[in-house]
GROMACS .gro file of C-alpha atoms in nm:
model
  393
    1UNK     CA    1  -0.633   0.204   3.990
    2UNK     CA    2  -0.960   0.340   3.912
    3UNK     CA    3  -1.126   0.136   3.675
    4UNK     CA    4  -1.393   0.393   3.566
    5UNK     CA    5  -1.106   0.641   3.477
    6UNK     CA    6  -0.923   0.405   3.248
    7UNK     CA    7  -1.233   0.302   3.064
    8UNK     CA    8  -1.346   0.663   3.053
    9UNK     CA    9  -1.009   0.786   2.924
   10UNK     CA   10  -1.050   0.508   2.611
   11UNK     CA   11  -1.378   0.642   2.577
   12UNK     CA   12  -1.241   1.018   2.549
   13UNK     CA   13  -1.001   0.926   2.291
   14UNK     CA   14  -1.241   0.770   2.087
   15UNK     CA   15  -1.494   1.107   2.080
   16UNK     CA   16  -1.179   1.293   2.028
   17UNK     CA   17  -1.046   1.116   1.718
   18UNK     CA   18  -1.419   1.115   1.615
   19UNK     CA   19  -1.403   1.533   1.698
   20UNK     CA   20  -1.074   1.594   1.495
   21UNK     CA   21  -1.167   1.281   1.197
   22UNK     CA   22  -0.838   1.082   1.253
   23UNK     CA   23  -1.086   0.813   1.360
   24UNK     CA   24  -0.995   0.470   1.169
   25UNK     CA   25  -1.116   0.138   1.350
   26UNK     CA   26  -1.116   0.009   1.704
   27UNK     CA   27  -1.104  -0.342   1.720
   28UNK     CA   28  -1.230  -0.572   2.049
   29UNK     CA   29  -1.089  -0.891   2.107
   30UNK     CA   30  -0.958  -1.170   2.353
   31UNK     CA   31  -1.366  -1.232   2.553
   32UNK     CA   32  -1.340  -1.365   2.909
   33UNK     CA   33  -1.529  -1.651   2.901
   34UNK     CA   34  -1.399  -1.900   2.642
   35UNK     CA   35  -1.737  -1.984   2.536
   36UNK     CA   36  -1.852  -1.649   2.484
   37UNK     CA   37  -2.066  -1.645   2.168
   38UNK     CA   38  -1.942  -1.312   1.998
   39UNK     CA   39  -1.539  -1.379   1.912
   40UNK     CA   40  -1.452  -1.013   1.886
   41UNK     CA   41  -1.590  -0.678   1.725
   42UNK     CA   42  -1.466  -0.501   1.468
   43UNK     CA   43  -1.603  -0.066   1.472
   44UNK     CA   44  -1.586   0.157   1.166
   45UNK     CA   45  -1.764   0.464   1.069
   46UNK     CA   46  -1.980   0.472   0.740
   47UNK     CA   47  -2.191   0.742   0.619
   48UNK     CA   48  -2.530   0.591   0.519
   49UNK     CA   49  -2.733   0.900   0.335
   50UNK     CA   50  -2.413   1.133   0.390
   51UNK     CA   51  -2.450   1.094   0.763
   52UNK     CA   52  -2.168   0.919   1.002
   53UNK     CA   53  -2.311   0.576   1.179
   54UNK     CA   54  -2.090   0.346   1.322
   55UNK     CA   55  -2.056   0.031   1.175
   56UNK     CA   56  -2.032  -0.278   1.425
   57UNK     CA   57  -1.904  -0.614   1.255
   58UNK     CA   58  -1.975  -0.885   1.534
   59UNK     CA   59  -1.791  -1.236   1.476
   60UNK     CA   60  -1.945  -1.530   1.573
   61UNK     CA   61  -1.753  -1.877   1.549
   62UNK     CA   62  -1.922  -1.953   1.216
   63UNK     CA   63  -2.089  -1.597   1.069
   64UNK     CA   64  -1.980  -1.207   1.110
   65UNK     CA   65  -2.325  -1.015   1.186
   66UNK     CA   66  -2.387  -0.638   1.080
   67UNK     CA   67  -2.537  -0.387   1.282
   68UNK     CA   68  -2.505   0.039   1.187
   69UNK     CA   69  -2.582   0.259   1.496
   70UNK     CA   70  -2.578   0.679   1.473
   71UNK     CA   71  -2.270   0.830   1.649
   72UNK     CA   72  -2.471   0.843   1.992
   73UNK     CA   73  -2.622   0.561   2.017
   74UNK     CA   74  -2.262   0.366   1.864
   75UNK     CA   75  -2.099   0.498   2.174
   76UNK     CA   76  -2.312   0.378   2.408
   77UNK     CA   77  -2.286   0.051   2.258
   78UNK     CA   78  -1.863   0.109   2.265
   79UNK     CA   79  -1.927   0.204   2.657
   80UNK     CA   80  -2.146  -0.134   2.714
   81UNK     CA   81  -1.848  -0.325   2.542
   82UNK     CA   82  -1.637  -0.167   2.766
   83UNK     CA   83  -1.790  -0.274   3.085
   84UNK     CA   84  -1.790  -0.648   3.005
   85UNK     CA   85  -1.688  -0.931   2.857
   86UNK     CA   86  -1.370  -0.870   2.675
   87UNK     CA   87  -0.963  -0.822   2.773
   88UNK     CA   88  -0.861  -0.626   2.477
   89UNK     CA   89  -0.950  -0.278   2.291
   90UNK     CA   90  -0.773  -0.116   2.054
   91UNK     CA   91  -0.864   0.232   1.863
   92UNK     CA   92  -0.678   0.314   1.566
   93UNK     CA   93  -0.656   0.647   1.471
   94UNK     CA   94  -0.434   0.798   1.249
   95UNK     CA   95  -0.240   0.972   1.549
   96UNK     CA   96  -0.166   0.729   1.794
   97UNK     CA   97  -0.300   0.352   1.870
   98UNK     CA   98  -0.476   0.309   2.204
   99UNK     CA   99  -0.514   0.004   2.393
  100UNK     CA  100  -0.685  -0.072   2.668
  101UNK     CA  101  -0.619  -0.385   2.839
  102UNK     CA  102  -0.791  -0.592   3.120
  103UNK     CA  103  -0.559  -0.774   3.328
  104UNK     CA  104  -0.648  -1.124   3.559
  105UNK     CA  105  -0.781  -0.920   3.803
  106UNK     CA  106  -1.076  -0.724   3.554
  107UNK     CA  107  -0.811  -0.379   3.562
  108UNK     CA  108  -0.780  -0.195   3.282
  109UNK     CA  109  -0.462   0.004   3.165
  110UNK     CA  110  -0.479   0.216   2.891
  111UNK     CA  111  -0.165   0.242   2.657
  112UNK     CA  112  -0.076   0.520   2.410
  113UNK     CA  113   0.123   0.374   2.139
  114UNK     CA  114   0.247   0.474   1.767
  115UNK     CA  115  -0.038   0.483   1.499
  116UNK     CA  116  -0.021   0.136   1.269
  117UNK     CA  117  -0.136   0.294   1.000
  118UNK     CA  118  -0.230   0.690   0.885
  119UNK     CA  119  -0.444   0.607   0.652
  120UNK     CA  120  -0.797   0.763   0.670
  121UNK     CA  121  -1.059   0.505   0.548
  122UNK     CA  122  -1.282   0.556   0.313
  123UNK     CA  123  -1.641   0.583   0.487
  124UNK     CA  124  -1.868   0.546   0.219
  125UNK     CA  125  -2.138   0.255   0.297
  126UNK     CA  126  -2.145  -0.056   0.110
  127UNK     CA  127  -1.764   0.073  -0.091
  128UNK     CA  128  -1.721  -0.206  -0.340
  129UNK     CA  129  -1.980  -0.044  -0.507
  130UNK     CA  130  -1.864   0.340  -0.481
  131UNK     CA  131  -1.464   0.325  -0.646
  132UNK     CA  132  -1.223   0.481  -0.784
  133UNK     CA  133  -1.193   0.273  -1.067
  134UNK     CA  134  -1.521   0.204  -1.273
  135UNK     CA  135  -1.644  -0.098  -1.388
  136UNK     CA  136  -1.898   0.015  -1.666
  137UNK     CA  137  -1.782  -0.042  -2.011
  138UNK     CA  138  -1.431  -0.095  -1.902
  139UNK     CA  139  -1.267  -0.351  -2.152
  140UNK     CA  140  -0.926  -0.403  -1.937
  141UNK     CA  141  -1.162  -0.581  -1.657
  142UNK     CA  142  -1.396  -0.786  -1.890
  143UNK     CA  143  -1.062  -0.916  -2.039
  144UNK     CA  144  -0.960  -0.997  -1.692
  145UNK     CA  145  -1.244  -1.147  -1.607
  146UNK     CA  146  -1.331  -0.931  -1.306
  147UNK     CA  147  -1.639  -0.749  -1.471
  148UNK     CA  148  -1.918  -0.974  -1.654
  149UNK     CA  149  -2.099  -0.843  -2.011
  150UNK     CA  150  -2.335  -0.686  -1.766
  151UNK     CA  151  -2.103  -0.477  -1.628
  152UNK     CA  152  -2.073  -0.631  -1.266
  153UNK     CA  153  -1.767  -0.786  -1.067
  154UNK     CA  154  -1.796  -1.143  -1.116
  155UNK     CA  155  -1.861  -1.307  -0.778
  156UNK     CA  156  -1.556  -1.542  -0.769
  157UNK     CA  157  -1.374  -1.200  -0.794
  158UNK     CA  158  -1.545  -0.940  -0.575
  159UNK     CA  159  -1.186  -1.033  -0.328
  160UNK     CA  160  -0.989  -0.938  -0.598
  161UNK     CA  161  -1.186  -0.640  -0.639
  162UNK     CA  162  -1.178  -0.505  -0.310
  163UNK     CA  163  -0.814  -0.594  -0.346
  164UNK     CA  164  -0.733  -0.375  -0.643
  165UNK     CA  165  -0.909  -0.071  -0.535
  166UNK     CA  166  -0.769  -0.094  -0.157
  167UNK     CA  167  -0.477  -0.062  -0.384
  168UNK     CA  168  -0.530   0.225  -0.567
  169UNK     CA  169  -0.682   0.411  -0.241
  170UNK     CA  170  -0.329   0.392  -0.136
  171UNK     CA  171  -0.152   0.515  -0.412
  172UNK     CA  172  -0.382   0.792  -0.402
  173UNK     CA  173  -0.338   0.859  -0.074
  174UNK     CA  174   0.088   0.834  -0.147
  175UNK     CA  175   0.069   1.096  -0.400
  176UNK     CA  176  -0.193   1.318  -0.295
  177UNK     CA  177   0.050   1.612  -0.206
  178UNK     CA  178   0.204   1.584  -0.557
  179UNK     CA  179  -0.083   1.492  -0.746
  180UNK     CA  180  -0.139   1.884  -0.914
  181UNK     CA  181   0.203   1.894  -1.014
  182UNK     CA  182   0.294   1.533  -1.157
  183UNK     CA  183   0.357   1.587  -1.540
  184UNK     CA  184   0.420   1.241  -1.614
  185UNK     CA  185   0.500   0.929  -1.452
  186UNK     CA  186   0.738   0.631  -1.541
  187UNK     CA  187   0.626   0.309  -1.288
  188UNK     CA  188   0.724  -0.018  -1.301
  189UNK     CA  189   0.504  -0.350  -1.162
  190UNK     CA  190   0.818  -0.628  -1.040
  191UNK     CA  191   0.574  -0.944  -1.047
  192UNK     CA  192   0.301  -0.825  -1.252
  193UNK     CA  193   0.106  -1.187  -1.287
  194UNK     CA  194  -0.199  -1.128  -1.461
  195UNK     CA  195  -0.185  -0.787  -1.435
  196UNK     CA  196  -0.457  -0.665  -1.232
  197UNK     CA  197  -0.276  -0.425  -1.071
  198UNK     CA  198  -0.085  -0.321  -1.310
  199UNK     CA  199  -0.407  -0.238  -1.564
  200UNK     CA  200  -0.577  -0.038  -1.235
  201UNK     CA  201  -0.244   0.194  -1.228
  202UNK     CA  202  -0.276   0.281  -1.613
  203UNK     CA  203  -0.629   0.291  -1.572
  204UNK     CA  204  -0.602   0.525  -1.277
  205UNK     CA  205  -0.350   0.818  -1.369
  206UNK     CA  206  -0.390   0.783  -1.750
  207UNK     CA  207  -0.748   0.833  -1.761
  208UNK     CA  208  -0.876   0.906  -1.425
  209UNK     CA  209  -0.563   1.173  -1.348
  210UNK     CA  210  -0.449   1.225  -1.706
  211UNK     CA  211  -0.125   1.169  -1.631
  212UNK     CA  212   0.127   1.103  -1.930
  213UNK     CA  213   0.257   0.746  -1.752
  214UNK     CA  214   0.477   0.505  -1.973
  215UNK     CA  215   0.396   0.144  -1.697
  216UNK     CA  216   0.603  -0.212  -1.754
  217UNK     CA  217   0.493  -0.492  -1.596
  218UNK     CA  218   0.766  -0.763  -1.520
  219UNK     CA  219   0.680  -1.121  -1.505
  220UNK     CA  220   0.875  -1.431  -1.530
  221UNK     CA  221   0.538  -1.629  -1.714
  222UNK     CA  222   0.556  -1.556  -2.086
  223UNK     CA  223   0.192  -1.662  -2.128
  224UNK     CA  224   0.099  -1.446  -1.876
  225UNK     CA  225   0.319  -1.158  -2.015
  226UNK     CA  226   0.163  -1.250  -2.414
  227UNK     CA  227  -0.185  -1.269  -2.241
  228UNK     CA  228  -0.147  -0.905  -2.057
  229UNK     CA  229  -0.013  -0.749  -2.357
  230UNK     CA  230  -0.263  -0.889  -2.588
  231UNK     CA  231  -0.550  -0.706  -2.342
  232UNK     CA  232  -0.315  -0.373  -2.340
  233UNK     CA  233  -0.341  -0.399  -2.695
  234UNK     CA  234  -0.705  -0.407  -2.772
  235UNK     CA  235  -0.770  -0.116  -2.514
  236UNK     CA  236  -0.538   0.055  -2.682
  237UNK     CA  237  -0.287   0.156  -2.362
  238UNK     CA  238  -0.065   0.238  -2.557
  239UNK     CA  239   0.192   0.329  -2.307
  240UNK     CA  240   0.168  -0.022  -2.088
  241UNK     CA  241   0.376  -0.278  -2.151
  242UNK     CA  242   0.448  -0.631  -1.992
  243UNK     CA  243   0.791  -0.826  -2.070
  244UNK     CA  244   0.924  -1.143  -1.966
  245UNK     CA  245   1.195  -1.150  -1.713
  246UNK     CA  246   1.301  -1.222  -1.319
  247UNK     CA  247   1.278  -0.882  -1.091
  248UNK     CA  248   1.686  -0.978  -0.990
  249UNK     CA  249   1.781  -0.967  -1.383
  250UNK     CA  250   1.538  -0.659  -1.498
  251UNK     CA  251   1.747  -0.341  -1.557
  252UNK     CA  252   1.557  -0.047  -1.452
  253UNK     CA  253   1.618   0.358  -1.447
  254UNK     CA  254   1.448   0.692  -1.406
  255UNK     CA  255   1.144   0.514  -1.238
  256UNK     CA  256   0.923   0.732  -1.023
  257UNK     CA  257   0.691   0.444  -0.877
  258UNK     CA  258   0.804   0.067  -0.817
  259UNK     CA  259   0.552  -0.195  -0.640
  260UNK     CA  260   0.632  -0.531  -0.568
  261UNK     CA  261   0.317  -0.687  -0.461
  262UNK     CA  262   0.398  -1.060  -0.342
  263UNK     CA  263   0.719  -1.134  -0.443
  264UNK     CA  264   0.780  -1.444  -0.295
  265UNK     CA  265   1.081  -1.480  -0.059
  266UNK     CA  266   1.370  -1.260  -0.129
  267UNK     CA  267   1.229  -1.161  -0.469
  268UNK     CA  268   1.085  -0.896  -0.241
  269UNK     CA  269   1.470  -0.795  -0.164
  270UNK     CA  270   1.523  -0.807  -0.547
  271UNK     CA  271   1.250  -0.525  -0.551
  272UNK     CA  272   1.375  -0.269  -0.298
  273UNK     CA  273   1.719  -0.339  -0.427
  274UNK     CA  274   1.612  -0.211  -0.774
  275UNK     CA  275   1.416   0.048  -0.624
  276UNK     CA  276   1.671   0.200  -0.413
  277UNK     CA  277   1.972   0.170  -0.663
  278UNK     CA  278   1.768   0.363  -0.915
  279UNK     CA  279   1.650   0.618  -0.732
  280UNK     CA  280   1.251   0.566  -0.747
  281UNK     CA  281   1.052   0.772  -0.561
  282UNK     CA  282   0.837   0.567  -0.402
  283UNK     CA  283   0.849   0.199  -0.363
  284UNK     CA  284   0.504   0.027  -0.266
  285UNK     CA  285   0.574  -0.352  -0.170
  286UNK     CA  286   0.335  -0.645  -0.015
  287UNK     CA  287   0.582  -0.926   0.116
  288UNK     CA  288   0.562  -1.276   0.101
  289UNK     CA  289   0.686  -1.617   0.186
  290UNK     CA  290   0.962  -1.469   0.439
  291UNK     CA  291   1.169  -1.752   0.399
  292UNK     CA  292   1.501  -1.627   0.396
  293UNK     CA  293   1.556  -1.542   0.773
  294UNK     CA  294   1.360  -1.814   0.918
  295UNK     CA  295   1.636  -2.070   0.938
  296UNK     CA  296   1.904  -1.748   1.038
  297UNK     CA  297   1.742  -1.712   1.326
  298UNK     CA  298   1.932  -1.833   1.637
  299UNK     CA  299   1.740  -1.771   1.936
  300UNK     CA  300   1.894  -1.704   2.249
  301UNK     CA  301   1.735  -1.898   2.576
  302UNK     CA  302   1.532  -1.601   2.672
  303UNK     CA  303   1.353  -1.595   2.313
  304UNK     CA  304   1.326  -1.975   2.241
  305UNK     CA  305   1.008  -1.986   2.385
  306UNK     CA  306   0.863  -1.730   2.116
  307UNK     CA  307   1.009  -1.963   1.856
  308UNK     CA  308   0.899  -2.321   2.040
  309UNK     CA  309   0.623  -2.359   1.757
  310UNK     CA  310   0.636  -2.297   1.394
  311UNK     CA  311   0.377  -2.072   1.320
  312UNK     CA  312   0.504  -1.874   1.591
  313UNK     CA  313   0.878  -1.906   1.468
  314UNK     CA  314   0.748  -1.781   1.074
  315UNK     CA  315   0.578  -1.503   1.243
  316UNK     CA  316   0.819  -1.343   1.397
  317UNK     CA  317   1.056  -1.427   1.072
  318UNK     CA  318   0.817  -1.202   0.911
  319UNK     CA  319   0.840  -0.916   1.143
  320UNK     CA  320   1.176  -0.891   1.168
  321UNK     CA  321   1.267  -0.973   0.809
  322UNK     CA  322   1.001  -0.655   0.707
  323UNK     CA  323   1.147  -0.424   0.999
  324UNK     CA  324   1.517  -0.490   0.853
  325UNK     CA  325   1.376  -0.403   0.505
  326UNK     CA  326   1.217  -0.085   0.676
  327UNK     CA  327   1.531   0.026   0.829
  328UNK     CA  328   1.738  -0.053   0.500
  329UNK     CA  329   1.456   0.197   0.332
  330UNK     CA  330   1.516   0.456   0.574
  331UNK     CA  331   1.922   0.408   0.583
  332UNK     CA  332   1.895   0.525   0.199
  333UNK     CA  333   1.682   0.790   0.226
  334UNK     CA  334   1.288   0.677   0.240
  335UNK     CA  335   1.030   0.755   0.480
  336UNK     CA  336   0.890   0.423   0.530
  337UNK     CA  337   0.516   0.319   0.645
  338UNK     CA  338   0.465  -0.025   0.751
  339UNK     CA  339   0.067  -0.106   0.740
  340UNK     CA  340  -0.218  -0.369   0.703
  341UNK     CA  341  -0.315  -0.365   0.347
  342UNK     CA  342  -0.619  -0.519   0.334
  343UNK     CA  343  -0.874  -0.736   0.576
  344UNK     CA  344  -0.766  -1.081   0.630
  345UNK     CA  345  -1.140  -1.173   0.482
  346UNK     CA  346  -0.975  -1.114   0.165
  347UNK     CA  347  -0.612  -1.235   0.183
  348UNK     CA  348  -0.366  -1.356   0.433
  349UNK     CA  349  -0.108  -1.148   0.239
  350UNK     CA  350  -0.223  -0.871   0.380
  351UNK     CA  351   0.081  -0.637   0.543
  352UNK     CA  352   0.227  -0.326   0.277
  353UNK     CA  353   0.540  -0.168   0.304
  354UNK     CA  354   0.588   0.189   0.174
  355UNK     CA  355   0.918   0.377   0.153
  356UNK     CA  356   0.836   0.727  -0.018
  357UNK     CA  357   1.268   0.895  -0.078
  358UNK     CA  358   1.282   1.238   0.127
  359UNK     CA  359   1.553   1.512   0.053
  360UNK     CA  360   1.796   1.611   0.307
  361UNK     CA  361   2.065   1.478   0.475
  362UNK     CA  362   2.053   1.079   0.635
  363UNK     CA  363   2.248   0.931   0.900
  364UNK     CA  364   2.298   0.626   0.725
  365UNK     CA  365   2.506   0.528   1.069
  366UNK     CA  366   2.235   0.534   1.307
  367UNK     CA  367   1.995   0.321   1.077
  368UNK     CA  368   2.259   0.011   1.041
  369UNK     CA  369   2.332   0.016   1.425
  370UNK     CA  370   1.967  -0.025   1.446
  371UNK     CA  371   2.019  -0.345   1.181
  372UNK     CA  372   2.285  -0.479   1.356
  373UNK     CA  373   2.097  -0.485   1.695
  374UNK     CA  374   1.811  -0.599   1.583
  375UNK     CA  375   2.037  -0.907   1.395
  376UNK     CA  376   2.254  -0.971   1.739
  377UNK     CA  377   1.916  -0.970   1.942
  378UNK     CA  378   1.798  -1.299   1.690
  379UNK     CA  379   2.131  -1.446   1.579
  380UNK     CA  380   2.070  -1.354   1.225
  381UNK     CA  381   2.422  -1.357   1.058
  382UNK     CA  382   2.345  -1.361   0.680
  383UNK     CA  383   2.037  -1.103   0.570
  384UNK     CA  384   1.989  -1.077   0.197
  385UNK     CA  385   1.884  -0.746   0.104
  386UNK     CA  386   2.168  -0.597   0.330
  387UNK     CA  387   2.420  -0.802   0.140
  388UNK     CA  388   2.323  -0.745  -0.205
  389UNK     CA  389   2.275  -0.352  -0.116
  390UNK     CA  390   2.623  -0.377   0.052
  391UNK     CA  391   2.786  -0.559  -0.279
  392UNK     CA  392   2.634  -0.233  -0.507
  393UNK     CA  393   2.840   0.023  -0.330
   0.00000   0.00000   0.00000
């Protein structure tokens, strides 16, 4: 194998997603030497005074360290990386994924795989300043406590911040094809809490899109639900509304948008169940707690060793509890997304499902013999959202 061509070829792919912008990240990980003093790097692009640099986030063992390069000089810094030091490479792009990985012996092998996520970025330098939402003079987030009297995010929230408008990036990007022709929208919020969220969406197609939207939040906390539509009140939304309730017992119909952002456990199942049985059109959902299919799992004697430890074991209960919601989505009719939703810097609840319903015809068929393998490969005999969806026909 020649190891100039490999590294050359990940070097190709990176000018060419640069070339045709489906650039997102590449991210460098797993360093030789154990005590190597940089952990991993993290790439994105930024435009500092409207011009692209590449933005280089080194990690350290106790600090991340900042450095912006132009485009030329970034990938001669990529090629440097390249030729030492670390096993691992990965450049996202909203195509494909491509890995390049060193083996024992220093060879690299470069691997063309499905994109994570299709998501451009946005590239604007220093973002939790430039937003969607704004924070000047907006009541909603002084209520909250996000924004100060001065009109700045409150430091112990600048997390939630960056949370809320990776948020609303998304739903932008979900509904950018429609957004011209959307009359008026009817969404729902299953596990609204204190509303953050929920206040962004009104926020964002009332007044940003002027979009006639009637929103309900659902939450089981009646001081929380009193609280949220006290604040609704004195901003005068008059179309948002919070009410106290569980997502399984809420009776919901003609919804266009449903998000369930973490539910805890099967609450999440709750969520798609709803969504699904009345026909929403998109269903945006941010798991948590996968607790359900942990103890299902039955390993057989090839896979035991994945499961030997417990963080390992509630891992993989996550991915295969979120892939059997996916393919549930797509056996009734949604084309699903499956996606990091935010930095772990700023939670560890941090993977987003999205199941947007297509027309046309499904073979519902092919999608539960993709279940059912996936359930006789781990010994799962009981999986909740599969049984509850099976009881509604």
């Amino acid at each position: 194998m020649n190891n100039k061509s490999e590294i050359q070829k990940f070097v190709d792919y990176t000018k060419s997603s640069l070339d045709d912008q489906s650039f997102i990240r590449i991210k460098i990980s797993k360093p030789f030497q154990s005590d190597s003093e940089i952990k991993g790097v993290v790439i994105k692009i930024v435009k500092i005074k409207q011009q692209a640099n590449f933005q280089f986030i080194y990690s350290y063992e106790k600090k991340d360290i900042t450095k912006n390069f132009l485009i030329d000089e970034g990938i001669a810094k990529i090629e440097e990386l390249l030729e030492k030091g670390f096993k691992n490479f990965i450049l996202f792009t909203s195509k494909h994924d491509i890995q390049l990985l060193f083996n024992k012996k220093m060879q690299p092998k470069v691997y063309v795989i499905k994109p994570s996520c299709t998501c451009i970025p946005s590239t604007d330098h220093n973002r939790n300043k430039i937003r969607i939402l704004k924070v000047e003079d907006n009541l909603y987030l002084k209520e909250l406590g996000i924004v100060t009297n001065n009109n700045e995010v409150a430091p112990s929230m600048q997390a939630k911040w960056t949370q809320i408008n990776k948020f609303i990036e998304i739903v932008s990007y979900t509904i950018q094809n429609d957004k011209d022709s959307l009359q008026k929208m009817n969404i729902v919020d299953m596990g609204s809490g204190k509303g953050y969220l929920t206040f962004a969406l009104y926020d964002y197609f009332v007044n940003q899109l002027k979009i006639s939207s009637n929103i309900t939040g659902i939450e089981l906390r009646k001081e929380l639900v009193d609280l949220c539509n006290s604040i609704a009140q004195k901003c005068s939304f008059e179309n948002l509304k919070f009410t106290t309730n569980t997502i399984k017992d809420s009776e919901i119909k003609d919804i266009d948008l449903l998000i369930a952002l973490h539910a805890c456990n099967t609450a999440t199942d709750d969520a798609i169940y709803k969504g699904i049985t009345s026909n929403c059109s998109i269903i945006i959902l941010s798991p948590c707690c996968h607790q359900q299919i942990r103890p299902e799992l039955n390993l057989t004697k090839e896979l035991k060793e994945i499961g030997k430890h417990g963080i390992m074991k509630e891992r993989l209960a996550e991915m295969v509890t979120d892939t059997m919601r996916s393919i549930i989505l797509e056996a009734y009719g949604y084309k699903t997304q499956i996606f990091e939703f935010i930095s772990d810097e700023h939670t560890h609840k941090n993977l987003m499902i999205i199941g947007v319903k297509k027309d046309g015809k499904i073979d519902c068929k092919k999608h539960f013999e993709k279940l059912d393998n996936i359930k006789r490969l781990f010994g799962i005999n009981n999986f909740y959202l599969e049984n509850i969806m099976s009881a509604a026909k």
